[in-house]
Amino acid sequence: NVYELGERGFTYAGLKESYGGNLALSWSYHGEADGFLVYDMSENLIYETRNLHQHYFVIRGYGTENGFIIKAYIDTLKGRMSVAETKPIYLQVQQYNHPDVSLVIPVYNAHVVDLLNKQGACLVGKASMDEFAMGSTNQTALTGPVYNPWDRTRIAGGSSGGSAALVASGVVPFSLGSDTGDSIRKPAGFCGVVGFKPTWGRISRYGVIPYASSLDHVGAFTRNVRDMAIVMETLAGHDERDMTSSIKEVPQYLDCLDENIKGIRIAVLKTVSDEVENSIIQDNFNRVVNVLEELGAIVENITMPIELLKAVLPTYTILANSEATSNLACLDGIKYGHRRDGKKIEDTIIRSRTHGFSHQIKSRLILGNLALSYENQERMFVKAQKVRRLIVEELNKIYQSYDIILTPNSGIIAPKVKQVDNQYTYESTILENHLILGNLAGLPSLSLPSGFVDGMPIAVHLMGRIFEEQTVLNVAYALENILGLKNQYSREG
Ligand code: GLN
């Protein structure tokens, strides 16, 4: 039951201090105001910011342990549309904003929202994200950038950056995000919280706007592993409205949480970990390896062919953008998306898309179209699918002998906002892209806070066999007990 979550819930001060000038939330619920209002539990207004954006923001003080946030990609019956932080949808919402906003409120809840509601959890708002979940920085959201609550000159990471920042600053005990390449685990590591996406198909995606369907996962952020077990138990399971959701029974993750990991076989993927240049991150990673050995796990070094690891980013880029092109084709201004009328239907589509999508989205969709075009399909899209298969087979080989693959989550701390103007500059290496392995193979993957560098959180990454979420949670739980980094907040709220 989600009531059991966390030791502290909603903290207003965390919200106020971290987000005084910035918007980790893109929509919130219950009433409207021209600005961002925070109420205490007796409904007294305790904090107000006006004219931050054209949006309306209100948070009512649910002030309990079970408030939660979802990424602005997930549909909800109550409250606002899933804006995906993009103009085509946002402008469409605005068109209808007056007089009757209910026109653009989704007509159903995402499955995950229904499940949480059933448990008595209370939705507080929808979190900011990179436009269409395409990005790693949360600097490309329509509602503005999200900063790192540990240091506001740094990025929170993305694309689920709002969800990460709101948990890291103590606003809510958990939040939901989506992860197509690493969009939960990267920001979780940068923000010092636990981030987990289970096996592909373990959680229903009904009501979640798709990015790349063969890679998309719903997952969560929490401040400790036990909370993650609770949230996962709530969200996992079959949903007949999502034909990709698994019929496998859901184990009782919480009851089965076990810090005894004697005999668990852990593979340290040296091809990735050797790439770390920062000596504190390297020492921290070695310490984690030692702790696991002391706990009785069997830890061994392994490698993967470097050419396969180098192929991870290009393979992902082709597949993700191709699938996105197909998924987002409906945003043509005819039935979906903001319309800019032209003389002919083609002009309308061109004008709507030209006006609606940002430069980075356009370049991704053009790339996707290129890879899917008749002339290129075989040598781009189909080839990428074949390379994906080779990567998955290589991972399957490793899982014949090991239960977990262990790597550093990243070789850096959250970059300065100024350093990431070009979203790709900090992440074109094997080290910064290997989390995508978890998406290509659909593996349960978790990032766990493991220490600090210059006052900024760093993390390790644990990846298990498909549907063996429990092993991943148990190893993380055992590690967390020793590392002593659970329930971290960026500041005292
Ligand atoms: N950074 C990756 C991308 O931009 C991952 C995004 C995601 O996981 N949603 O596509």
Coordinates of C-alpha atoms and ligand atoms in Angstrom, one line a residue:
N1 CA 0.0 0.0 0.0
V2 CA 1.4 3.3 -1.0
Y3 CA 0.4 4.7 2.4
E4 CA 3.5 3.1 3.8
L5 CA 5.8 5.3 1.8
G6 CA 8.8 7.3 2.9
E7 CA 9.6 9.0 6.1
R8 CA 8.5 12.4 5.0
G9 CA 6.2 13.5 2.4
F10 CA 5.4 16.8 0.9
T11 CA 7.6 19.7 2.0
Y12 CA 6.6 23.2 1.0
A13 CA 9.9 24.8 1.7
G14 CA 11.6 22.4 -0.6
L15 CA 9.3 23.5 -3.3
K16 CA 9.6 27.1 -2.6
E17 CA 13.4 27.2 -2.4
S18 CA 14.1 25.0 -5.2
Y19 CA 11.6 26.3 -7.6
G20 CA 11.2 29.9 -6.7
G21 CA 11.9 31.0 -10.2
N22 CA 11.6 27.8 -12.2
L23 CA 9.1 25.2 -13.0
A24 CA 9.6 21.6 -12.2
L25 CA 5.8 21.3 -12.6
S26 CA 4.1 21.9 -15.8
W27 CA 0.6 21.4 -14.7
S28 CA -1.0 20.9 -11.3
Y29 CA -4.5 20.4 -10.1
H30 CA -7.6 21.7 -8.4
G31 CA -8.4 25.3 -9.3
E32 CA -6.6 27.9 -11.3
A33 CA -4.7 31.0 -10.7
D34 CA -2.4 33.2 -12.7
G35 CA 0.8 32.0 -11.2
F36 CA 2.0 29.3 -9.0
L37 CA 0.3 28.9 -5.7
V38 CA 1.1 26.6 -2.8
Y39 CA -1.5 26.0 -0.1
D40 CA -0.9 24.5 3.3
M41 CA -3.1 21.8 4.7
S42 CA -5.7 24.2 6.0
E43 CA -5.8 25.7 2.6
N44 CA -4.0 28.9 3.6
L45 CA -2.0 30.3 0.8
I46 CA 1.6 30.1 1.8
Y47 CA 3.5 30.8 -1.3
E48 CA 2.7 32.5 -4.6
T49 CA 4.6 33.4 -7.7
R50 CA 2.9 35.3 -10.5
N51 CA 3.3 35.4 -14.2
L52 CA 6.0 32.9 -14.4
H53 CA 4.6 31.6 -17.6
Q54 CA 1.3 31.6 -19.4
H55 CA 0.5 28.4 -17.6
Y56 CA -1.7 28.1 -14.5
F57 CA -0.2 26.4 -11.5
V58 CA -1.8 25.5 -8.3
I59 CA -0.9 23.0 -5.7
R60 CA -3.3 22.3 -2.9
G61 CA -1.7 21.1 0.3
Y62 CA -2.4 17.5 0.4
G63 CA 0.6 17.4 2.7
T64 CA 0.6 13.7 3.2
E65 CA 3.0 10.9 2.7
N66 CA 1.3 9.8 -0.5
G67 CA 1.3 12.7 -2.8
F68 CA 2.9 12.0 -6.1
I69 CA 3.8 13.6 -9.4
I70 CA 3.7 12.3 -12.9
K71 CA 5.6 13.3 -16.0
A72 CA 3.5 15.5 -18.3
Y73 CA 3.3 12.6 -20.7
I74 CA 0.8 10.6 -18.7
D75 CA -3.0 11.1 -19.1
T76 CA -5.3 11.8 -16.3
L77 CA -9.0 12.2 -16.2
K78 CA -8.9 15.0 -13.6
G79 CA -6.8 18.1 -14.3
R80 CA -4.9 18.9 -17.3
M81 CA -3.9 17.5 -20.6
S82 CA -0.7 15.6 -21.1
V83 CA 1.1 18.4 -22.8
A84 CA 4.3 16.6 -23.5
E85 CA 5.9 20.1 -23.2
T86 CA 5.4 20.8 -26.8
K87 CA 3.8 23.6 -28.8
P88 CA 1.5 21.5 -31.0
I89 CA -0.3 20.0 -28.1
Y90 CA 0.1 23.0 -25.8
L91 CA -1.4 25.4 -28.4
Q92 CA -4.2 23.0 -29.1
V93 CA -5.0 23.1 -25.3
Q94 CA -4.9 26.9 -25.3
Q95 CA -7.3 27.1 -28.2
Y96 CA -9.8 25.5 -26.1
N97 CA -8.7 27.0 -22.8
H98 CA -11.6 29.4 -22.8
P99 CA -14.4 29.1 -22.0
D100 CA -14.4 25.4 -21.4
V101 CA -11.1 23.9 -20.4
S102 CA -12.8 20.5 -19.9
L103 CA -12.7 20.0 -23.6
V104 CA -9.0 19.2 -23.5
I105 CA -8.9 17.2 -20.3
P106 CA -8.1 13.6 -21.2
V107 CA -11.2 11.3 -21.3
Y108 CA -9.5 8.6 -19.3
N109 CA -6.8 8.0 -16.8
A110 CA -3.5 6.3 -17.7
H111 CA -3.6 2.8 -16.1
V112 CA -0.8 3.7 -13.7
V113 CA -2.8 6.6 -12.4
D114 CA -5.9 4.4 -11.8
L115 CA -3.7 2.0 -9.9
L116 CA -2.2 4.7 -7.7
N117 CA -5.6 6.3 -7.1
K118 CA -6.9 2.9 -5.9
Q119 CA -4.2 2.8 -3.3
G120 CA -5.2 6.2 -2.0
A121 CA -2.3 8.1 -3.5
C122 CA -3.0 11.7 -4.4
L123 CA -1.8 13.3 -7.7
V124 CA -0.3 16.7 -7.0
G125 CA 0.7 17.7 -10.5
K126 CA 2.4 16.9 -13.8
A127 CA 6.1 17.4 -13.9
S128 CA 8.2 19.2 -16.5
M129 CA 10.0 17.2 -19.1
D130 CA 12.1 17.7 -22.3
E131 CA 9.8 18.3 -25.2
F132 CA 8.3 14.9 -26.3
A133 CA 10.7 13.2 -23.9
M134 CA 13.5 13.8 -26.4
G135 CA 16.5 15.0 -24.5
S136 CA 18.8 14.4 -21.5
T137 CA 18.9 17.8 -19.9
N138 CA 15.4 19.1 -19.2
Q139 CA 16.4 22.3 -20.8
T140 CA 14.1 21.9 -23.7
A141 CA 10.7 21.9 -22.0
L142 CA 8.2 24.4 -23.3
T143 CA 7.7 25.7 -19.7
G144 CA 11.4 26.4 -19.3
P145 CA 14.4 24.6 -17.9
V146 CA 14.5 22.6 -14.7
Y147 CA 17.5 23.0 -12.5
N148 CA 19.2 20.6 -10.2
P149 CA 18.0 21.0 -6.6
W150 CA 21.5 20.4 -5.3
D151 CA 22.9 23.3 -7.3
R152 CA 20.8 25.5 -9.4
T153 CA 23.6 26.3 -11.8
R154 CA 23.5 22.7 -13.0
I155 CA 20.9 20.7 -14.9
A156 CA 18.6 18.1 -13.3
G157 CA 19.1 15.8 -16.3
G158 CA 16.3 14.6 -18.5
S159 CA 14.0 13.9 -20.0
S160 CA 12.1 13.2 -16.7
G161 CA 13.9 16.1 -15.0
G162 CA 10.9 17.6 -13.2
S163 CA 10.0 14.2 -11.7
A164 CA 13.5 13.7 -10.5
A165 CA 13.9 17.3 -9.1
L166 CA 10.6 17.2 -7.2
V167 CA 11.5 14.0 -5.4
A168 CA 15.1 15.1 -4.7
S169 CA 13.9 18.3 -3.1
G170 CA 11.4 16.6 -0.9
V171 CA 8.2 17.8 -2.6
V172 CA 6.8 14.3 -2.9
P173 CA 8.0 10.9 -1.9
F174 CA 7.8 9.5 -5.3
S175 CA 7.1 10.4 -8.9
L176 CA 6.6 8.7 -12.2
G177 CA 8.7 9.1 -15.3
S178 CA 9.3 7.5 -18.6
D179 CA 12.5 6.0 -19.9
T180 CA 13.2 5.3 -23.5
G181 CA 17.0 5.7 -23.4
D182 CA 17.9 6.6 -19.9
S183 CA 15.4 9.3 -19.0
I184 CA 14.7 8.1 -15.5
R185 CA 18.1 6.8 -14.5
K186 CA 20.2 9.7 -15.7
P187 CA 18.3 12.4 -13.9
A188 CA 17.9 10.1 -10.8
G189 CA 21.7 9.8 -10.6
F190 CA 22.3 13.6 -11.1
C191 CA 19.7 14.4 -8.4
G192 CA 20.7 11.8 -5.8
V193 CA 17.5 9.7 -5.8
V194 CA 16.7 6.1 -6.7
G195 CA 15.5 5.7 -10.3
F196 CA 14.1 2.4 -11.7
K197 CA 12.5 1.2 -14.8
P198 CA 11.4 -2.4 -14.7
T199 CA 11.3 -4.9 -17.5
W200 CA 9.7 -3.8 -20.8
G201 CA 6.0 -4.8 -20.5
R202 CA 6.0 -5.0 -16.7
I203 CA 4.1 -1.8 -16.3
S204 CA 1.2 -0.8 -18.6
R205 CA 1.8 2.2 -20.9
Y206 CA -1.9 2.7 -21.5
G207 CA -2.5 6.5 -21.4
V208 CA 1.2 7.4 -21.8
I209 CA 2.1 9.4 -24.9
P210 CA 4.5 7.1 -26.9
Y211 CA 8.0 8.2 -27.9
A212 CA 9.5 4.9 -29.3
S213 CA 7.2 2.0 -28.4
S214 CA 9.8 -0.8 -28.5
L215 CA 12.0 1.1 -26.1
D216 CA 9.5 3.0 -23.9
H217 CA 9.1 2.1 -20.2
V218 CA 7.2 3.7 -17.3
G219 CA 9.2 3.8 -14.1
A220 CA 9.6 5.8 -10.9
F221 CA 11.8 7.9 -8.7
T222 CA 11.9 7.4 -4.9
R223 CA 14.2 8.3 -2.1
N224 CA 14.9 4.8 -1.0
V225 CA 14.8 1.2 -2.4
R226 CA 12.0 0.1 -0.1
D227 CA 9.8 2.8 -1.4
M228 CA 10.6 1.7 -4.9
A229 CA 9.5 -1.9 -4.1
I230 CA 6.2 -0.5 -2.8
V231 CA 5.6 1.7 -5.9
M232 CA 6.6 -1.1 -8.3
E233 CA 4.3 -3.6 -6.6
T234 CA 1.5 -1.1 -7.2
L235 CA 2.3 -0.3 -10.8
A236 CA 3.4 -3.7 -12.2
G237 CA 1.0 -6.2 -13.8
H238 CA -1.1 -7.0 -16.8
D239 CA -3.5 -4.5 -18.3
E240 CA -5.7 -5.7 -21.1
R241 CA -5.7 -2.2 -22.7
D242 CA -2.0 -2.4 -23.3
M243 CA -1.3 -5.5 -25.5
T244 CA 2.4 -5.3 -24.7
S245 CA 1.9 -5.6 -21.0
S246 CA 3.0 -8.9 -19.6
I247 CA 0.6 -11.5 -18.1
K248 CA 3.4 -12.7 -15.8
E249 CA 2.3 -12.7 -12.1
V250 CA 3.8 -9.8 -10.1
P251 CA 5.9 -10.9 -7.1
Q252 CA 5.5 -9.2 -3.8
Y253 CA 8.5 -7.0 -4.1
L254 CA 8.2 -5.5 -0.7
D255 CA 7.8 -8.7 1.3
C256 CA 10.6 -10.3 -0.7
L257 CA 13.0 -7.5 -0.2
D258 CA 16.1 -9.2 1.2
E259 CA 19.4 -7.7 2.0
N260 CA 21.1 -11.1 2.0
I261 CA 22.8 -11.2 -1.4
K262 CA 25.2 -14.0 -0.7
G263 CA 26.0 -15.9 -3.8
I264 CA 24.4 -13.4 -6.2
R265 CA 26.6 -13.2 -9.3
I266 CA 27.6 -9.7 -10.3
A267 CA 29.4 -8.8 -13.5
V268 CA 31.4 -5.5 -13.5
L269 CA 31.3 -4.3 -17.1
K270 CA 34.9 -3.1 -17.3
T271 CA 34.5 -1.9 -20.9
V272 CA 32.3 0.8 -19.5
S273 CA 33.7 1.4 -16.0
D274 CA 37.3 1.8 -17.3
E275 CA 36.1 4.8 -19.2
V276 CA 35.6 6.8 -16.0
E277 CA 38.2 9.6 -15.9
N278 CA 37.2 11.3 -12.6
S279 CA 39.2 9.6 -9.9
I280 CA 36.6 10.2 -7.2
I281 CA 33.9 8.5 -9.3
Q282 CA 36.3 5.7 -10.0
D283 CA 37.2 5.3 -6.3
N284 CA 33.5 5.4 -5.4
F285 CA 32.8 2.7 -7.9
N286 CA 35.6 0.5 -6.6
R287 CA 34.2 0.9 -3.1
V288 CA 30.8 -0.3 -4.3
V289 CA 32.4 -3.3 -5.8
N290 CA 34.2 -4.0 -2.5
V291 CA 31.0 -3.6 -0.5
L292 CA 29.3 -6.1 -2.7
E293 CA 32.1 -8.6 -2.2
E294 CA 32.0 -8.1 1.6
L295 CA 28.3 -8.8 1.4
G296 CA 29.0 -12.2 -0.1
A297 CA 28.2 -11.5 -3.7
I298 CA 30.4 -13.1 -6.3
V299 CA 31.8 -10.2 -8.3
E300 CA 33.8 -10.7 -11.5
N301 CA 35.1 -8.4 -14.2
I302 CA 33.7 -8.9 -17.7
T303 CA 34.0 -7.1 -21.0
M304 CA 31.8 -6.5 -24.1
P305 CA 33.0 -6.0 -27.6
I306 CA 33.8 -2.4 -27.9
E307 CA 32.3 -2.1 -31.4
L308 CA 28.9 -3.2 -30.0
L309 CA 29.1 -0.6 -27.2
K310 CA 30.0 2.0 -29.8
A311 CA 27.0 1.0 -31.8
V312 CA 24.6 1.6 -28.9
L313 CA 24.0 5.3 -29.6
P314 CA 23.7 5.2 -33.4
T315 CA 21.4 2.1 -33.1
Y316 CA 19.3 3.8 -30.6
T317 CA 19.2 7.1 -32.5
I318 CA 17.9 5.4 -35.6
L319 CA 15.4 3.2 -33.9
A320 CA 14.1 5.8 -31.4
N321 CA 13.7 8.5 -34.0
S322 CA 12.1 6.2 -36.6
E323 CA 9.5 5.0 -34.1
A324 CA 8.9 8.6 -32.9
T325 CA 8.3 9.7 -36.5
S326 CA 5.6 7.1 -36.8
N327 CA 4.1 7.7 -33.4
L328 CA 4.0 11.5 -33.7
A329 CA 2.8 11.6 -37.3
C330 CA -0.7 12.3 -36.0
L331 CA 0.3 15.8 -34.9
D332 CA -0.4 17.2 -38.3
G333 CA -2.8 20.0 -37.3
I334 CA -5.7 18.1 -39.0
K335 CA -7.1 16.1 -36.1
Y336 CA -4.3 16.4 -33.6
G337 CA -2.0 19.2 -32.8
H338 CA -2.3 22.9 -33.2
R339 CA -3.5 24.0 -36.7
R340 CA -2.1 26.7 -38.9
D341 CA -4.3 26.9 -41.9
G342 CA -2.9 26.8 -45.4
K343 CA -4.5 26.8 -48.9
K344 CA -4.4 23.1 -49.4
I345 CA -4.3 20.3 -46.9
E346 CA -0.6 19.7 -47.5
D347 CA 0.1 23.4 -46.8
T348 CA -1.9 23.1 -43.5
I349 CA 0.2 20.2 -42.4
I350 CA 3.5 21.8 -43.4
R351 CA 2.5 25.1 -41.7
S352 CA 1.3 23.4 -38.6
R353 CA 4.4 21.3 -38.2
T354 CA 6.8 24.1 -39.1
H355 CA 5.2 26.3 -36.5
G356 CA 4.7 23.7 -33.8
F357 CA 7.9 21.7 -33.5
S358 CA 11.1 23.1 -32.1
H359 CA 14.3 22.8 -34.1
Q360 CA 15.6 19.7 -32.2
I361 CA 12.3 17.9 -32.6
K362 CA 12.3 18.7 -36.4
S363 CA 15.8 17.4 -36.8
R364 CA 14.9 14.2 -35.0
L365 CA 11.7 13.6 -37.0
I366 CA 13.6 14.3 -40.3
L367 CA 16.2 11.7 -39.3
G368 CA 13.4 9.3 -38.5
N369 CA 11.8 9.9 -41.9
L370 CA 15.2 9.5 -43.6
A371 CA 15.8 6.1 -41.9
L372 CA 12.3 4.9 -42.8
S373 CA 12.2 6.1 -46.4
Y374 CA 12.0 3.6 -49.1
E375 CA 15.6 4.0 -50.3
N376 CA 17.2 3.9 -46.8
Q377 CA 15.0 1.6 -44.9
E378 CA 17.1 -1.5 -45.4
R379 CA 20.5 0.1 -44.7
M380 CA 19.3 2.3 -41.8
F381 CA 16.2 1.1 -40.0
V382 CA 16.5 -2.6 -40.7
K383 CA 20.2 -2.6 -40.1
A384 CA 19.7 -0.9 -36.7
Q385 CA 17.2 -3.6 -35.8
K386 CA 19.8 -6.2 -36.6
V387 CA 22.5 -4.5 -34.6
R388 CA 20.1 -4.3 -31.7
R389 CA 19.6 -8.1 -31.9
L390 CA 23.4 -8.6 -31.7
I391 CA 23.6 -6.4 -28.7
V392 CA 20.8 -8.2 -27.0
E393 CA 22.4 -11.6 -27.8
E394 CA 25.6 -10.4 -26.2
L395 CA 23.8 -9.4 -23.1
N396 CA 21.9 -12.7 -22.9
K397 CA 25.3 -14.5 -23.0
I398 CA 26.4 -12.5 -20.0
Y399 CA 23.2 -13.3 -18.1
Q400 CA 23.8 -17.0 -18.6
S401 CA 26.6 -16.6 -15.9
Y402 CA 25.6 -13.5 -14.0
D403 CA 22.5 -12.1 -12.3
I404 CA 23.4 -8.4 -12.4
I405 CA 25.5 -6.1 -14.6
L406 CA 27.1 -3.3 -12.6
T407 CA 28.4 0.0 -14.0
P408 CA 28.8 3.6 -12.9
N409 CA 25.6 5.5 -13.8
S410 CA 27.6 8.3 -15.4
G411 CA 31.2 9.5 -15.4
I412 CA 30.3 13.0 -14.5
I413 CA 28.2 15.0 -12.1
A414 CA 25.3 17.0 -13.4
P415 CA 26.8 19.4 -15.9
K416 CA 26.5 23.2 -15.6
V417 CA 23.5 24.6 -17.5
K418 CA 25.9 26.6 -19.7
Q419 CA 27.7 23.5 -20.7
V420 CA 24.8 21.8 -22.3
D421 CA 23.5 24.3 -24.8
N422 CA 24.1 21.6 -27.3
Q423 CA 22.4 18.6 -25.7
Y424 CA 24.7 16.1 -27.3
T425 CA 28.0 17.5 -26.2
Y426 CA 28.3 15.7 -22.9
E427 CA 27.0 12.4 -23.9
S428 CA 28.4 11.0 -27.1
T429 CA 30.7 8.5 -25.3
I430 CA 30.2 4.8 -24.4
L431 CA 30.1 5.7 -20.8
E432 CA 27.4 8.2 -21.1
N433 CA 25.2 6.1 -23.3
H434 CA 25.4 2.6 -21.9
L435 CA 22.2 2.9 -19.9
I436 CA 20.5 2.5 -23.3
L437 CA 21.4 -1.2 -23.1
G438 CA 18.6 -1.5 -20.6
N439 CA 16.1 -0.2 -23.2
L440 CA 17.5 -2.1 -26.2
A441 CA 17.1 -5.4 -24.2
G442 CA 14.2 -4.3 -22.0
L443 CA 16.0 -5.2 -18.8
P444 CA 15.1 -4.1 -15.3
S445 CA 17.6 -1.3 -14.6
L446 CA 18.1 0.9 -11.5
S447 CA 20.3 3.8 -10.6
L448 CA 21.3 4.0 -6.9
P449 CA 23.0 7.0 -5.2
S450 CA 26.5 6.0 -4.3
G451 CA 28.3 9.1 -3.1
F452 CA 29.2 12.7 -3.8
V453 CA 31.7 14.7 -5.9
D454 CA 32.0 18.4 -5.1
G455 CA 28.7 18.2 -3.2
M456 CA 26.9 16.7 -6.1
P457 CA 25.4 13.2 -6.1
I458 CA 26.8 10.3 -8.1
A459 CA 25.3 6.9 -8.7
V460 CA 25.9 3.3 -9.8
H461 CA 23.7 1.4 -12.2
L462 CA 22.4 -2.2 -11.7
M463 CA 20.8 -4.1 -14.6
G464 CA 19.2 -7.5 -14.1
R465 CA 17.7 -10.3 -16.2
I466 CA 14.2 -9.7 -17.7
F467 CA 11.5 -10.0 -15.1
E468 CA 14.0 -10.4 -12.3
E469 CA 13.2 -7.0 -10.7
Q470 CA 13.5 -8.6 -7.3
T471 CA 17.1 -9.4 -7.7
V472 CA 17.9 -5.8 -8.8
L473 CA 15.9 -4.4 -5.8
N474 CA 17.6 -6.7 -3.4
V475 CA 21.1 -5.9 -4.4
A476 CA 20.3 -2.2 -4.4
Y477 CA 18.7 -2.6 -0.9
A478 CA 21.7 -4.4 0.5
L479 CA 24.0 -1.7 -1.0
E480 CA 21.9 1.1 0.2
N481 CA 22.1 -0.2 3.8
I482 CA 25.8 -0.1 3.7
L483 CA 26.3 3.1 1.8
G484 CA 23.9 5.0 4.1
L485 CA 22.6 7.3 1.4
K486 CA 18.9 6.6 1.7
N487 CA 16.2 9.3 2.0
Q488 CA 18.5 12.1 0.7
Y489 CA 17.1 15.6 0.3
S490 CA 18.8 18.4 -1.5
R491 CA 18.2 20.5 1.5
E492 CA 16.2 20.5 4.6
G493 CA 12.6 21.4 3.6
Ligands
GLN1 N1 18.3 11.1 -24.1 C1 17.6 10.1 -24.9 C2 16.9 10.8 -26.0 O1 17.0 12.0 -26.1 C3 16.6 9.4 -23.9 C4 15.3 10.0 -23.8 C5 14.3 9.2 -23.0 O2 14.7 8.2 -22.4 N2 13.1 9.6 -23.0 O3 16.2 10.3 -26.8

